[in-house]
Coordinates of C-alpha atoms and ligand atoms in Angstrom, one line a residue:
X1 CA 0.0 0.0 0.0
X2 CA 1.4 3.4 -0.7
X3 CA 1.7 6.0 2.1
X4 CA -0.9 8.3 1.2
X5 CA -3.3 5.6 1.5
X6 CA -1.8 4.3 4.7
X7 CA -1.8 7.5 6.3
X8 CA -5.5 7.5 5.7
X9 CA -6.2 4.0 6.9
X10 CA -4.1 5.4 9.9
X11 CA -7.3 7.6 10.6
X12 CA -9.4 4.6 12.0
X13 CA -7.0 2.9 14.1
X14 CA -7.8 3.0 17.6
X15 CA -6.8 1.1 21.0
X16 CA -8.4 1.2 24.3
X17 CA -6.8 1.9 27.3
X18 CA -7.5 -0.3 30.5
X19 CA -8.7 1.8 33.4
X20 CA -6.7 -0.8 35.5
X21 CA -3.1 0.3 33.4
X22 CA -3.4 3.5 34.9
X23 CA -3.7 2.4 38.8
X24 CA -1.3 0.6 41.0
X25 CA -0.3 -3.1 40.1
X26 CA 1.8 -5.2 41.8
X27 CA 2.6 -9.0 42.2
X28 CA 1.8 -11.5 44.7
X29 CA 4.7 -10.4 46.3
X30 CA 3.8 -6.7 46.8
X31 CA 3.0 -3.4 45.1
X32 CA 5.1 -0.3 45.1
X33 CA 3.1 1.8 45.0
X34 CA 3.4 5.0 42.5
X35 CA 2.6 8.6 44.2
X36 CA 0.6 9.6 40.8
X37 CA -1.0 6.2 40.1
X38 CA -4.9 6.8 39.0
X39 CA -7.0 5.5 42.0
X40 CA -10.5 7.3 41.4
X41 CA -12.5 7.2 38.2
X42 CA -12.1 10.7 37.4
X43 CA -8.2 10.3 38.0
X44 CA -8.4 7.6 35.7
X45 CA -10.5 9.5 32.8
X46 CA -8.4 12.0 32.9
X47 CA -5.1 10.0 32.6
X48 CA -6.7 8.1 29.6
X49 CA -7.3 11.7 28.0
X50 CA -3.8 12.8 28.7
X51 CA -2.7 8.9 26.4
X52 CA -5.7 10.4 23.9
X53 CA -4.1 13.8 23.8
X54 CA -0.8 13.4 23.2
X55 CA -1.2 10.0 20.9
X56 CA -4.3 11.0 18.9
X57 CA -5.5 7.0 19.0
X58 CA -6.9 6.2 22.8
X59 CA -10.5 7.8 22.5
X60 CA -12.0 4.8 24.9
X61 CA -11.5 3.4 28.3
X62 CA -12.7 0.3 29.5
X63 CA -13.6 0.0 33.0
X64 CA -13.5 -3.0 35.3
X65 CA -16.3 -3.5 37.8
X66 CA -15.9 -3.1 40.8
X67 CA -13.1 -1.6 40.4
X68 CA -14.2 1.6 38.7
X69 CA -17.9 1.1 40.5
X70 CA -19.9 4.5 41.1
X71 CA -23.3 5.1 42.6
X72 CA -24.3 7.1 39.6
X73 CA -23.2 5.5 36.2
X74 CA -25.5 8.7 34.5
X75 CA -22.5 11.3 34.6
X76 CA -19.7 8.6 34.2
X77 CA -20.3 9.3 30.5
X78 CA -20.3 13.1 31.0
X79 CA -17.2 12.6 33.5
X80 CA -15.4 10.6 30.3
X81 CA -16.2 13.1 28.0
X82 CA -14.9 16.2 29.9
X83 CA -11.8 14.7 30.0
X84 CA -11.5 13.7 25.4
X85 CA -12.3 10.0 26.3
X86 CA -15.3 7.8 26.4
X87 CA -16.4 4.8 27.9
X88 CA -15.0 1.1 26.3
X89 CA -15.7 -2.4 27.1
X90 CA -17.0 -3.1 30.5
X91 CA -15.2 -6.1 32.6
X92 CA -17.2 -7.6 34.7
X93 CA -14.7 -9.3 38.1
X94 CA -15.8 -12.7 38.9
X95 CA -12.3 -13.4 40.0
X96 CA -11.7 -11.7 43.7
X97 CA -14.4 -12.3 45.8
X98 CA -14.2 -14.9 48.4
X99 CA -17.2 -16.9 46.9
X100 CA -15.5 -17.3 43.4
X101 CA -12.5 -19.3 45.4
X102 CA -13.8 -22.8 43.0
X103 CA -15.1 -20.7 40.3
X104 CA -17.7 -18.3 39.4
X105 CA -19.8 -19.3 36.1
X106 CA -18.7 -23.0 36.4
X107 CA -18.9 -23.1 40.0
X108 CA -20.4 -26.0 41.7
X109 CA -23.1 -23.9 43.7
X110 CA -25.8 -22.5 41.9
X111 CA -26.1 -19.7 44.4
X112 CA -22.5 -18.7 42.8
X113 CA -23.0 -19.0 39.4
X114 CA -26.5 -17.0 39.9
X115 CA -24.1 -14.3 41.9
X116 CA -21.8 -14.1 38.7
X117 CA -24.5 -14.2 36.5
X118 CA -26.0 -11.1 38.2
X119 CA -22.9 -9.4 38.3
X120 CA -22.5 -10.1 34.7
X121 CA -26.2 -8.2 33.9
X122 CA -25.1 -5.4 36.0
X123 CA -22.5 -5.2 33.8
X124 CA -24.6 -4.9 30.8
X125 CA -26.8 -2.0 32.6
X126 CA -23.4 -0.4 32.9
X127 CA -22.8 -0.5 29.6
X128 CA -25.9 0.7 28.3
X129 CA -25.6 3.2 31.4
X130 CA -22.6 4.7 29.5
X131 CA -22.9 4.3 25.6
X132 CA -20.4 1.5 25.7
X133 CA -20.8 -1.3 23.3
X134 CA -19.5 -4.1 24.8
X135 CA -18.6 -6.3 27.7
X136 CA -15.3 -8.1 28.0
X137 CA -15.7 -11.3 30.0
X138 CA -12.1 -13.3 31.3
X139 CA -12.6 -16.1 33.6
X140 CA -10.0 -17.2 36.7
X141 CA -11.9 -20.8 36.8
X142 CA -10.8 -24.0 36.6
X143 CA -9.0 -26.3 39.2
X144 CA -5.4 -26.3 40.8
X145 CA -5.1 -30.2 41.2
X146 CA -5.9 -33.3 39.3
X147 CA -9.6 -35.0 40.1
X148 CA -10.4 -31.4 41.8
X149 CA -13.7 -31.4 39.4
X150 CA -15.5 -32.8 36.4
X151 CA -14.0 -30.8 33.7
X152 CA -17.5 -31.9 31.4
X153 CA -19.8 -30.4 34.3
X154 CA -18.0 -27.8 34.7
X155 CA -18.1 -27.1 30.8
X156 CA -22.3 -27.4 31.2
X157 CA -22.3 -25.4 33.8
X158 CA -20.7 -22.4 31.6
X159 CA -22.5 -22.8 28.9
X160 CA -25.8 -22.3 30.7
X161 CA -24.4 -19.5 32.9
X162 CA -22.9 -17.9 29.7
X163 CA -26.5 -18.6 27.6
X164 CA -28.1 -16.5 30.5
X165 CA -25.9 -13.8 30.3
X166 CA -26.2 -13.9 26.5
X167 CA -30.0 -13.3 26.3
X168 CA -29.8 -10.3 28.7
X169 CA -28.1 -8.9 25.8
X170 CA -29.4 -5.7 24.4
X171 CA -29.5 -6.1 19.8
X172 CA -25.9 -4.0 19.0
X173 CA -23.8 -4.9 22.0
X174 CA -21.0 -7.9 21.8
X175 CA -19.9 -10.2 24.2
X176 CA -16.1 -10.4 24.2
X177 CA -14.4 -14.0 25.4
X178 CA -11.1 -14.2 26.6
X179 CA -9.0 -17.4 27.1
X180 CA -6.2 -17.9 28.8
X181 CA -4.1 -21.3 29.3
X182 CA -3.3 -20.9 32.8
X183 CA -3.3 -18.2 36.5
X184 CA -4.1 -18.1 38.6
X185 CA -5.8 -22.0 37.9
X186 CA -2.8 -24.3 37.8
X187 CA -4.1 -27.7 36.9
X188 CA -6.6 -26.8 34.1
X189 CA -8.5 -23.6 33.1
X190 CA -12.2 -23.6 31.9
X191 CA -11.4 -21.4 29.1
X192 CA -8.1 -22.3 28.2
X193 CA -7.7 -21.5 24.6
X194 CA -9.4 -19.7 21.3
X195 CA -11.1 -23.2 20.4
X196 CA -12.8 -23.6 23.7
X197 CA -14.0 -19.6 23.3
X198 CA -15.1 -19.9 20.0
X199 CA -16.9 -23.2 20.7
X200 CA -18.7 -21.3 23.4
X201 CA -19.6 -18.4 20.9
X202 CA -20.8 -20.8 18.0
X203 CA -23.6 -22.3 21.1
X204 CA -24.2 -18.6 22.2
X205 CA -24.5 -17.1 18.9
X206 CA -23.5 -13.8 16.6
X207 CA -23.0 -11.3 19.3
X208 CA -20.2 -13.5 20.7
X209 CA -17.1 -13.2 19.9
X210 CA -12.9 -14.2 20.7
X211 CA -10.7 -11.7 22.6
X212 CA -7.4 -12.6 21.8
X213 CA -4.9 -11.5 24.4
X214 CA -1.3 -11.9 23.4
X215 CA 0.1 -13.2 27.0
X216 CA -2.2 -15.9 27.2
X217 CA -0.8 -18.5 25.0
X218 CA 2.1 -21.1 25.8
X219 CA 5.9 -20.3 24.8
X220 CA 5.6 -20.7 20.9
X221 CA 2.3 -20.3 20.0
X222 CA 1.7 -18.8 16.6
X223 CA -0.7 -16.0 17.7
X224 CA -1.1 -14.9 14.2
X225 CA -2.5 -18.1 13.0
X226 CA -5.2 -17.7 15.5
X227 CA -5.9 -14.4 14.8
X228 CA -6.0 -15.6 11.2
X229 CA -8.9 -18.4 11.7
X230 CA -10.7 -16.4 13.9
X231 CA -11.3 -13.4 11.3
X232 CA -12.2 -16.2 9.1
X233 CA -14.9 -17.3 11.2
X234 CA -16.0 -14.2 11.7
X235 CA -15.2 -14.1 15.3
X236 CA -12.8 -12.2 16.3
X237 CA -13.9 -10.3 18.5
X238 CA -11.0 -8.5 20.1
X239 CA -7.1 -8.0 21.0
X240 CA -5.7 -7.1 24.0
X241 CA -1.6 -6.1 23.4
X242 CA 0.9 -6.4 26.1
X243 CA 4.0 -8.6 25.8
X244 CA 5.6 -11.3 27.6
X245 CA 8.9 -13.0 28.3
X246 CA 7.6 -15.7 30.3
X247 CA 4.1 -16.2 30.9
X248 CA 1.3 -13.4 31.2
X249 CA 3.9 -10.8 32.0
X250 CA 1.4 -7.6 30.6
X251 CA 4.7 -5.9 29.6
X252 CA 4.7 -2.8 27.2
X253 CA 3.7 -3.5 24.0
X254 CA 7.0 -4.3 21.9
X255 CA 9.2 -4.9 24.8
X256 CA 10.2 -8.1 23.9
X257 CA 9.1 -8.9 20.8
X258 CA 8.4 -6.4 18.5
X259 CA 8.4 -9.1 15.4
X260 CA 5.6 -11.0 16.7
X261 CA 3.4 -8.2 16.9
X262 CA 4.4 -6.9 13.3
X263 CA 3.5 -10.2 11.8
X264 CA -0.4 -10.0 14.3
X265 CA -0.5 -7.0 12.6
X266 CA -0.2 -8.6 9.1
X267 CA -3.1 -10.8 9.6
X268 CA -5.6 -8.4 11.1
X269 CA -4.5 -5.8 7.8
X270 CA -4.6 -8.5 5.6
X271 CA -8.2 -9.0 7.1
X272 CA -9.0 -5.3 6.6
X273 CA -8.3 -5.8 2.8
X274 CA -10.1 -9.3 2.2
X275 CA -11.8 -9.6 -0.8
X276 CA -14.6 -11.2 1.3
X277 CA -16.5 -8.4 2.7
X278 CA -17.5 -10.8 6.1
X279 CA -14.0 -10.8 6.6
X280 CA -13.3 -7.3 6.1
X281 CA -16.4 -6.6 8.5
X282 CA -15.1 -8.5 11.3
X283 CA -11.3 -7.1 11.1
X284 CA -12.5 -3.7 10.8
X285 CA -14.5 -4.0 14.0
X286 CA -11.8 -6.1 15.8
X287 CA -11.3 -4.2 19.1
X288 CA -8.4 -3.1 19.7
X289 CA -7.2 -2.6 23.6
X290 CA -4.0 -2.7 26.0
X291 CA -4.3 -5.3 28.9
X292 CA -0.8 -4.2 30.7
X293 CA 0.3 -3.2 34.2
X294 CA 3.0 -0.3 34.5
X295 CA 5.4 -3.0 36.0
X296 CA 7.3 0.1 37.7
X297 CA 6.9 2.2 35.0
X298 CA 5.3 5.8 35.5
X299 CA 1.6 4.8 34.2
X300 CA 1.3 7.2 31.7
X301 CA 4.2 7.1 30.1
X302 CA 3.9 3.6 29.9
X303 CA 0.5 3.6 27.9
X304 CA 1.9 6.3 25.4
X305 CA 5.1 3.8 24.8
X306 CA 2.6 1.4 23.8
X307 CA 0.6 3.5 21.9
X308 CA 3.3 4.7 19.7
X309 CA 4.3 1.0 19.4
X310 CA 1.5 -0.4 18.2
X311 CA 0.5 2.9 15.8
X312 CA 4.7 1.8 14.5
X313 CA 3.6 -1.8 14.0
X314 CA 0.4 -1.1 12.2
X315 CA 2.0 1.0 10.0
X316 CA 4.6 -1.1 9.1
X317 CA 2.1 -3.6 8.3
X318 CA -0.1 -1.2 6.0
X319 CA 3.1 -0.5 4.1
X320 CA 3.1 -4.6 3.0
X321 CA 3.3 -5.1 -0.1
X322 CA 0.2 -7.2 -0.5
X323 CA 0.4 -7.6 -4.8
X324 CA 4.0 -8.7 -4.6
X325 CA 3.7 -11.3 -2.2
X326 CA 1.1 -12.9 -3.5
X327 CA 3.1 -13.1 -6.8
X328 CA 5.7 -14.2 -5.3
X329 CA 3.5 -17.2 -2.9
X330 CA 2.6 -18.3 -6.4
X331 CA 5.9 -18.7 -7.5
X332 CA 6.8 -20.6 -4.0
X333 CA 9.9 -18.2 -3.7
X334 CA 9.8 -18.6 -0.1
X335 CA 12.3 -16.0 0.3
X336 CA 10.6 -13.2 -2.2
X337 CA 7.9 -14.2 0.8
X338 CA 10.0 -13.2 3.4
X339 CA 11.8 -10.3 1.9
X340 CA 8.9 -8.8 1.4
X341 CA 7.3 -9.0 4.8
X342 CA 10.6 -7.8 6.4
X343 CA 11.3 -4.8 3.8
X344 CA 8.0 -3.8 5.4
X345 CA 9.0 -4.2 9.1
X346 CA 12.5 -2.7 9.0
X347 CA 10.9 0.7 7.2
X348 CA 11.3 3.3 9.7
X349 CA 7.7 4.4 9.7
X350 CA 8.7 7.5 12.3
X351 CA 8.6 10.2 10.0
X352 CA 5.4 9.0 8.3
X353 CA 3.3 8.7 11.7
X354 CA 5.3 12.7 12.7
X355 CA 3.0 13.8 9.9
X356 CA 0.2 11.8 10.4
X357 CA 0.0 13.3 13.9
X358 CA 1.0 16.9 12.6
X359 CA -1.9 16.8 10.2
X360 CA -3.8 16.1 13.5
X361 CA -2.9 19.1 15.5
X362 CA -0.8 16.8 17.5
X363 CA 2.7 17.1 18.7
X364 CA 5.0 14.8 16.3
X365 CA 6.6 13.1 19.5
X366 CA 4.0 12.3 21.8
X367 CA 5.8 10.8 24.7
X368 CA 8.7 14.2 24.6
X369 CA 5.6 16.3 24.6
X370 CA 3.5 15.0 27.1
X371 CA 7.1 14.3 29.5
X372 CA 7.6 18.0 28.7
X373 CA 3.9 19.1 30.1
X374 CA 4.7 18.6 33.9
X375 CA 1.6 16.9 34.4
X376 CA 3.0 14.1 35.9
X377 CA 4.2 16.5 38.8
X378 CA 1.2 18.1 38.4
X379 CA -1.5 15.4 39.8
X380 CA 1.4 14.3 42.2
X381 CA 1.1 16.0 44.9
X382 CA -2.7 17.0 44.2
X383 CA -3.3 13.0 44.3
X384 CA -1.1 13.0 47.5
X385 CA -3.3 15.7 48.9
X386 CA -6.8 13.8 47.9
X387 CA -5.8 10.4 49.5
X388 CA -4.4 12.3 52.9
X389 CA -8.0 13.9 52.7
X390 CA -9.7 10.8 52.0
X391 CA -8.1 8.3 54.1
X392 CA -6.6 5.0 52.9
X393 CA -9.8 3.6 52.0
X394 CA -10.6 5.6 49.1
X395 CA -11.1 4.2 45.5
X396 CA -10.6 0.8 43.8
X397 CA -7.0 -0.4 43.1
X398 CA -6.2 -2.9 40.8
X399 CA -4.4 -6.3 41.4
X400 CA -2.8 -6.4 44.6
Ligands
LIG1 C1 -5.9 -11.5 33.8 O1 -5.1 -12.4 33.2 C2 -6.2 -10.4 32.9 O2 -5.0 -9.7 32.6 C3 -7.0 -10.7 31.7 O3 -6.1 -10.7 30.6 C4 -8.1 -9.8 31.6 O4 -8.3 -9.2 30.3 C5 -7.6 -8.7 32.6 O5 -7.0 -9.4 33.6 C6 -8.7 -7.9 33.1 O6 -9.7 -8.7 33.8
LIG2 MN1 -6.5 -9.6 28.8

C-alpha cells in the first residue's frame, strides 16, 4: 500500500486503554506503590485523556467493575467526555471475591453461578448506562489439582451460565471472550484457549465473539495463525496487546518482541483488505485494547510507549506489499515471501506517523511532549493531597 493511503487508513486505528493500566499493580509479592497512580475514576479518565491527547488513537476506556464502580453510572459518561475520552468495554470481576475461590460461572453452587450471573447483567446495565458497546468477559476458573472437578460439568455449567448472560443482551452490543491457558488455575483452566472460546460463541450465537490476548498463549504459539482463523470465522472479537517474556507478563507492548506483533498485525491488515467483505467486516470492527500493568513504569508514560508501538507496527504492516507477495507465494519463492514482509517491518515508519500526527494538531513526538507538560508533577502532589483527605480507603485499586 502506498503512504498516502496508509496514512489515511491510519485515521481509523484506535486502542483502548484499561482503566486498570493506569492504577497501582503489583505482584503476589507486593505493590510499590506510585505517588501519581490513577486511583478514582475521574483520575483515571483523565489519565486516559492525557494517552488520547498526546497520541491522537486512545479515545475509549474500558472500566472493570468493581473496580471503577460508582453510585451514579449517568454522569460517568459526562465525566469521560470532559476529560477527550469515552467509555469502552466493560469487565465484569468474577475473579476476587471470596465466593469465586472454585469458580464463578462453572462453580459447583448455583447460588454462585446465579451471583456471577448477576454481576454479569449489571454489567450490561453499565454499559448501556454509558454508551459503551461491549462487555469483555475473562474467567479465573478451573482447578489447581488433578480429580479437583468434572471438567465436562463444569463445561455445562458455563455454557448455561454464559446462555443466561447472553439473552440479557441488548441487539448491537457484543460479548467479548477471553482465554487464557493458565493463573491463577494451575491444573486446568475452563477457558483455556481460542477453540474452547469460540466453541462457546458458536452455542451462544453472533454477538459472541474471541478476545485474543497476546500473553495468554504457551511459549511458541503462533498467535497470528489464531488471529487468522478467527477473522475467518467471523469471530474475532477482540485483541488485548501487552508482551511477555515468560508467561502473562502484561509488559509494554513491543518490549520483547516487536516481530511478533508486526506479523499479528499482518493478519488483522490483511483482514481489513479481504476480498470477502465478512472478513473485512469482522477485522474492521476487531477491538483493539491494551491489557498491561505499568510494571514500575510511570503509568502514563507507559501507555503512550505502547501507543506509539502499536501505531509503528500497524503501520509497518499497511506499508506490505500485499500484490507482490502474493506473486511471489505463487511462484513458491519462499524468500521473495520473506523479503517482502521484512522490507516492510525494518521501514522506519517514524517520520510517516510525525506527519500523520502533525496533520492532526498533534505534537509529532507524543511521549517528549507530554514528558515535557509537567503533568506528571502536576497530579502528584494534588493526588497525594486527595488520599491524605480521603483516608486510605478511598477508591478501587487494581491487582494487589
Ligand atoms: C488476567 O489475566 C487479565 O489480565 C486478563 O487478561 C483480563 O483481560 C484482565 O486481567 C482484566 O480482567
Ligand atoms: Mn486480557
Amino acid at each position: 500500500m502506498d503512504t498516502a493511503t496508509a496514512l489515511r487508513r491510519l485515521d481509523h486505528f484506535t486502542v483502548e486503554t484499561p482503566s486498570w493500566g493506569l492504577a497501582d499493580s503489583g505482584t503476589r509479592f507486593g505493590t510499590f506503590r506510585q505517588p501519581w497512580a490513577a486511583k478514582l475514576i475521574d483520575e483515571k479518565f483523565a489519565d486516559a485523556g492525557q494517552v488520547h491527547a498526546y497520541t491522537g488513537i486512545c479515545p475509549r476506556v474500558a472500566l472493570h467493575i468493581p473496580w471503577d464502580r460508582t453510585d451514579d453510572w449517568s454522569s460517568i459518561k459526562a465525566l469521560a467526555n470532559q476529560h477527550g475520552v469515552r467509555v469502552g468495554a466493560i469487565n465484569p470481576n468474577v475473579f476476587q471475591d471470596p465466593d469465586y475461590q472454585f469458580g464463578s460461572i462453572c462453580h459447583a453452587d448455583e447460588r454462585v453461578r446465579a451471583k456471577a450471573i448477576a454481576h454479569h447483567r449489571e454489567c450490561i446495565d453499565i454499559a448501556v448506562a454509558t454508551g459503551s458497546d461491549a462487555i469483555s468477559l475473562w474467567y479465573a476458573d478451573g482447578t489447581n489439582y488433578p480429580g479437583q472437578a468434572s471438567f465436562r460439568e463444569r463445561k455445562h455449567r458455563m455454557q448455561d451460565s454464559l446462555a443466561e448472560v447472553y439473552r440479557a443482551l441488548p441487539a448491537g452490543m457484543r460479548m467479548l471472550i477471553e482465554y487464557k491457558f493458565f493463573e491463577p488455575a494451575f491444573y486446568h483452566t475452563d477457558l483455556q484457549d481460542w477453540g474452547s472460546a469460540l466453541l462457546m460463541c458458536h452455542k451462544l450465537g453472533v454477538q459472541a465473539q474471541v478476545l485474543v490476548d497476546t500473553g495468554h498463549h504457551a511459549q511458541g504459539t503462533n498467535i497470528e495463525h489464531i488471529v487468522a482463523i478467527l477473522l475467518d470465522e467471523g469471530r474475532l472479537g477482540g485483541f488485548h496487546f501487552n508482551n511477555r517474556k515468560y508467561a502473562d507478563d502484561d509488559l509494554t507492548v513491543g518490549a520483547i518482541n516487536p516481530y511478533e506483533l508486526f506479523l499479528i498485525f499482518c493478519e488483522l491488515v490483511a483482514g481489513e483488505e479481504d476480498g470477502d467483505a465478512a472478513v473485512r467486516a469482522t477485522a474492521r470492527r476487531c477491538a483493539y485494547m491494551f491489557d498491561q500493568c505499568p510494571n514500575h513504569k510511570p503509568t502514563v508514560e507507559s501507555i503512550i510507549q505502547s501507543a506509539v508501538c502499536v501505531q509503528e507496527h500497524y503501520a509497518k504492516a499497511l506499508l506490505v506489499d500485499r500484490a507482490g507477495l502474493e506473486q511471489a507465494r505463487a511462484r513458491h519463492d519462499l524468500v521473495e515471501c520473506e523479503e517482502i514482509l521484512k522490507d516492510a517491518y525494518s521501514t522506519d515508519v517514524r517520520p510517516m506517523l510525525c506527519d500523520w500526527r502533525r496533520s492532526k494538531g498533534l505534537d509529532a513526538h507524543p511521549l517528549k511532549a507530554f514528558r515535557a507538560s509537567g503533568y506528571t508533577q502536576r497530579v502528584m502532589p494534588e493526588r497525594i493531597a486527595r488520599r491524605k483527605a480521603a483516608g486510605a480507603a478511598a477508591g478501587s485499586g487494581a491487582f494487589g
